[in-house]
Tab-separated table of C-alpha atoms in Angstrom:
chain	number	residue	atom	x	y	z
A	460	MET	CA	12.414	15.664	9.177
A	461	ALA	CA	13.100	11.997	9.961
A	462	THR	CA	12.437	9.481	7.201
A	463	SER	CA	13.061	5.798	6.495
A	464	PHE	CA	12.374	6.337	2.795
A	465	PHE	CA	15.980	5.779	1.728
A	466	LYS	CA	16.579	2.020	1.592
A	467	VAL	CA	19.196	-0.352	0.201
A	468	PRO	CA	18.911	-3.974	-0.968
A	469	VAL	CA	19.630	-6.659	1.623
A	470	ASP	CA	21.673	-9.769	0.953
A	471	GLY	CA	20.364	-12.940	2.515
A	472	PRO	CA	17.172	-13.458	4.524
A	473	GLY	CA	15.424	-10.687	6.415
A	474	ALA	CA	13.181	-11.205	9.407
A	475	VAL	CA	9.538	-10.209	8.939
A	476	ARG	CA	8.238	-8.951	12.268
A	477	ARG	CA	4.728	-7.992	13.308
A	478	LEU	CA	5.203	-4.280	12.588
A	479	ASN	CA	8.015	-4.164	10.000
A	480	LEU	CA	11.038	-5.845	8.499
A	481	GLU	CA	13.773	-6.176	11.085
A	482	GLY	CA	16.191	-3.285	10.745
A	483	ASP	CA	13.743	-1.171	8.744
A	484	ARG	CA	11.446	0.547	11.197
A	485	GLN	CA	9.182	3.468	10.285
A	486	ALA	CA	10.724	6.810	11.221
A	487	ASP	CA	7.446	8.681	11.762
A	488	PRO	CA	5.006	6.240	13.427
A	489	GLY	CA	2.440	8.994	13.898
A	490	VAL	CA	1.577	8.797	10.195
A	491	HIS	CA	3.320	5.644	8.943
A	492	GLY	CA	3.495	2.097	10.151
A	493	GLY	CA	1.398	0.076	12.509
A	494	GLU	CA	-0.299	-3.281	12.175
A	495	TYR	CA	-2.080	-2.571	8.888
A	496	THR	CA	0.882	-0.964	7.110
A	497	ALA	CA	3.730	-3.129	8.373
A	498	ILE	CA	5.086	-4.120	4.941
A	499	TYR	CA	4.884	-2.132	1.711
A	500	ALA	CA	5.301	-3.873	-1.643
A	501	SER	CA	5.478	-2.290	-5.073
A	502	ALA	CA	5.767	-3.772	-8.541
A	503	GLY	CA	9.215	-3.819	-10.089
A	504	GLU	CA	7.493	-2.782	-13.310
A	505	ASP	CA	6.391	0.456	-11.619
A	506	ALA	CA	10.010	1.420	-11.057
A	507	ASP	CA	10.700	0.608	-14.730
A	508	TRP	CA	7.809	2.844	-15.786
A	509	CYS	CA	9.000	5.669	-13.560
A	510	SER	CA	12.572	5.375	-14.809
A	511	ALA	CA	11.369	5.593	-18.414
A	512	ALA	CA	9.062	8.523	-17.636
A	513	LEU	CA	11.863	10.479	-15.954
A	514	GLY	CA	14.516	9.444	-18.450
A	515	ARG	CA	17.032	8.339	-15.841
A	516	PRO	CA	17.948	5.251	-13.821
A	517	LEU	CA	16.497	5.047	-10.330
A	518	GLU	CA	17.940	3.822	-7.068
A	519	PRO	CA	16.583	0.599	-5.521
A	520	ALA	CA	13.426	0.936	-3.389
A	521	ILE	CA	12.745	4.342	-4.939
A	522	PHE	CA	9.153	4.368	-3.628
A	523	GLY	CA	10.222	3.483	-0.099
A	524	GLU	CA	9.024	-0.087	-0.518
A	525	ASN	CA	10.111	-2.997	1.661
A	526	LEU	CA	9.505	-5.524	-1.121
A	527	SER	CA	9.895	-5.022	-4.863
A	528	VAL	CA	7.880	-7.730	-6.593
A	529	ARG	CA	7.989	-8.478	-10.299
A	530	GLY	CA	4.520	-9.159	-11.668
A	531	LEU	CA	2.710	-7.600	-8.705
A	532	ALA	CA	-0.657	-6.823	-10.295
A	533	GLU	CA	-2.348	-4.524	-7.827
A	534	GLU	CA	-5.915	-4.366	-9.101
A	535	PRO	CA	-6.688	-8.109	-8.657
A	536	ILE	CA	-5.439	-8.040	-5.023
A	537	HIS	CA	-8.273	-7.785	-2.512
A	538	VAL	CA	-8.519	-6.538	1.051
A	539	GLY	CA	-8.002	-9.648	3.175
A	540	ASP	CA	-6.122	-11.708	0.580
A	541	VAL	CA	-3.258	-13.593	2.220
A	542	PHE	CA	0.096	-14.326	0.590
A	543	ARG	CA	3.134	-16.370	1.517
A	544	ALA	CA	6.510	-14.656	1.149
A	545	GLY	CA	9.336	-16.934	2.194
A	546	SER	CA	8.210	-18.372	5.525
A	547	ALA	CA	6.086	-15.313	6.383
A	548	GLU	CA	2.396	-14.793	5.661
A	549	LEU	CA	1.100	-11.343	4.712
A	550	GLU	CA	-2.463	-10.042	4.443
A	551	ALA	CA	-3.257	-7.294	1.923
A	552	THR	CA	-4.789	-4.327	3.737
A	553	GLU	CA	-4.696	-1.115	1.707
A	554	SER	CA	-3.105	0.850	-1.087
A	555	ARG	CA	-0.366	3.355	-0.485
A	556	LEU	CA	-1.099	7.060	-0.810
A	557	PRO	CA	1.671	9.437	-1.859
A	558	CYS	CA	3.061	11.763	0.798
A	559	SER	CA	5.563	14.604	0.874
A	560	LYS	CA	8.438	12.208	1.543
A	561	LEU	CA	8.015	10.803	-1.942
A	562	GLY	CA	8.848	14.276	-3.223
A	563	ILE	CA	11.880	14.393	-0.945
A	564	ARG	CA	13.082	11.018	-2.227
A	565	PHE	CA	12.838	12.138	-5.842
A	566	GLY	CA	14.015	15.676	-5.182
A	567	ASP	CA	10.823	16.967	-6.782
A	568	PRO	CA	7.631	17.856	-4.864
A	569	ARG	CA	5.610	17.348	-8.076
A	570	MET	CA	6.305	13.626	-7.792
A	571	VAL	CA	3.487	13.330	-5.241
A	572	GLU	CA	0.929	14.324	-7.882
A	573	THR	CA	2.666	12.286	-10.581
A	574	PHE	CA	2.542	9.179	-8.397
A	575	ALA	CA	-1.139	9.695	-7.620
A	576	THR	CA	-2.098	10.340	-11.239
A	577	ALA	CA	-0.285	7.202	-12.384
A	578	ARG	CA	-2.380	5.110	-9.946
A	579	ARG	CA	0.553	2.797	-9.327
A	580	TRP	CA	-0.075	2.676	-5.605
A	581	GLY	CA	1.518	-0.544	-4.430
A	582	VAL	CA	0.071	-2.612	-1.586
A	583	TYR	CA	0.403	-2.516	2.193
A	584	PHE	CA	0.311	-5.747	4.171
A	585	ARG	CA	-0.175	-6.727	7.786
A	586	VAL	CA	1.896	-9.622	9.081
A	587	VAL	CA	-0.247	-12.695	9.730
A	588	LYS	CA	2.723	-14.947	10.461
A	589	GLU	CA	6.241	-13.786	11.200
A	590	GLY	CA	9.054	-15.422	9.264
A	591	GLU	CA	11.900	-14.700	6.882
A	592	VAL	CA	11.967	-13.451	3.309
A	593	GLN	CA	14.806	-13.011	0.850
A	594	GLU	CA	15.480	-12.081	-2.753
A	595	GLY	CA	13.952	-14.616	-5.124
A	596	ASP	CA	11.062	-15.613	-2.851
A	597	ALA	CA	7.694	-15.547	-4.584
A	598	LEU	CA	4.674	-13.670	-3.270
A	599	GLU	CA	2.285	-16.603	-3.456
A	600	PRO	CA	-1.487	-16.264	-2.823
A	601	ILE	CA	-2.743	-18.748	-0.246
A	602	HIS	CA	-6.181	-17.277	0.590
A	603	ARG	CA	-8.571	-15.161	-1.461
A	604	ASP	CA	-10.970	-12.989	0.491
A	605	PRO	CA	-14.594	-13.829	-0.382
A	606	GLU	CA	-15.685	-10.163	-0.423
A	607	ALA	CA	-13.328	-9.566	-3.371
A	608	ILE	CA	-12.951	-5.816	-2.769
A	609	PRO	CA	-9.819	-4.564	-4.570
A	610	VAL	CA	-7.217	-2.919	-2.352
A	611	TYR	CA	-6.923	-0.460	-5.246
A	612	ASP	CA	-10.420	0.854	-4.465
A	613	ILE	CA	-9.246	2.524	-1.254
A	614	ALA	CA	-6.922	4.948	-3.036
A	615	ARG	CA	-9.244	5.258	-6.043
A	616	VAL	CA	-12.186	6.388	-3.912
A	617	TYR	CA	-10.072	8.514	-1.591
A	618	VAL	CA	-8.300	10.455	-4.355
A	619	PHE	CA	-10.395	10.316	-7.514
A	620	ASP	CA	-13.892	8.822	-7.318
A	621	ARG	CA	-14.989	10.564	-4.151
A	622	GLY	CA	-18.688	10.219	-4.993
A	623	ASP	CA	-18.612	6.413	-5.307
A	624	ALA	CA	-20.931	5.716	-2.380
A	625	ALA	CA	-21.390	2.055	-3.307
A	626	ALA	CA	-17.641	1.413	-3.042
A	627	MET	CA	-17.427	3.289	0.246
A	628	GLU	CA	-20.306	1.252	1.655
A	629	ARG	CA	-18.641	-2.009	0.660
A	630	LEU	CA	-15.309	-0.903	2.068
A	631	SER	CA	-16.713	0.353	5.374
A	632	ALA	CA	-18.596	-2.922	5.870
A	633	HIS	CA	-15.556	-5.124	5.265
A	634	PRO	CA	-14.503	-6.901	8.479
A	635	ARG	CA	-10.802	-6.883	7.541
A	636	LEU	CA	-10.532	-3.188	6.661
A	637	ASP	CA	-8.113	-1.067	8.675
A	638	PRO	CA	-10.309	0.581	11.374
A	639	SER	CA	-8.993	4.045	10.490
A	640	TRP	CA	-10.167	3.601	6.884
A	641	LYS	CA	-13.476	2.214	8.050
A	642	GLU	CA	-14.014	5.304	10.192
A	643	HIS	CA	-13.046	7.569	7.305
A	644	PHE	CA	-15.523	6.041	4.868
A	645	VAL	CA	-18.333	5.923	7.439
A	646	GLU	CA	-17.821	9.645	8.096
A	647	ARG	CA	-17.797	10.449	4.390
A	648	LEU	CA	-21.000	8.494	3.831
A	649	ALA	CA	-22.662	10.290	6.748
A	650	SER	CA	-21.548	13.672	5.401
A	651	ARG	CA	-22.836	12.756	1.966
A	652	ALA	CA	-26.215	11.686	3.399
A	653	ALA	CA	-26.473	14.946	5.355
A	654	ARG	CA	-25.903	16.972	2.190
A	655	THR	CA	-28.238	15.047	-0.082
A	656	GLY	CA	-31.018	14.294	2.429
A	657	PRO	CA	-33.307	11.238	2.460
């Protein structure tokens, strides 16, 4: 099984391209990568939490992230919010869902469930403006989306609160939502309506 999950820190600037960081392409583009999941950022505090929970130090980029950001508070980040990182501009698109490769990275398939239960998803971004980013650059908000729908809601509704029709309706109507997520929530709402009737 090919994976790009194992990463190492980079010295100096890295080029942010439309679909990834230069030199860090997705190994399985059938299920990872693309315009709406070009860059994955996680909070440095999440790695601290995981290290404490497991009782051992962790390697850098343990969640497969491209950017580790101290103070990355996920819940206040909205679909469509735009941030500057170095000379690049990134638009928040969705939360990350755990997959089997997380279990491979940790050497423990139970880590997939642990990650989901912790709700420390991290944030995917699409690249609005290509540029360069390096260690020490801030992730600075430059545009707040007026719909104010938390990126966090995508994973929350998908994994836990599957009956939250109001959230699914708001998400599916959002013009900046990844089309694959939009289709998913529209289908779930239709299935729900078919079961419950008028």
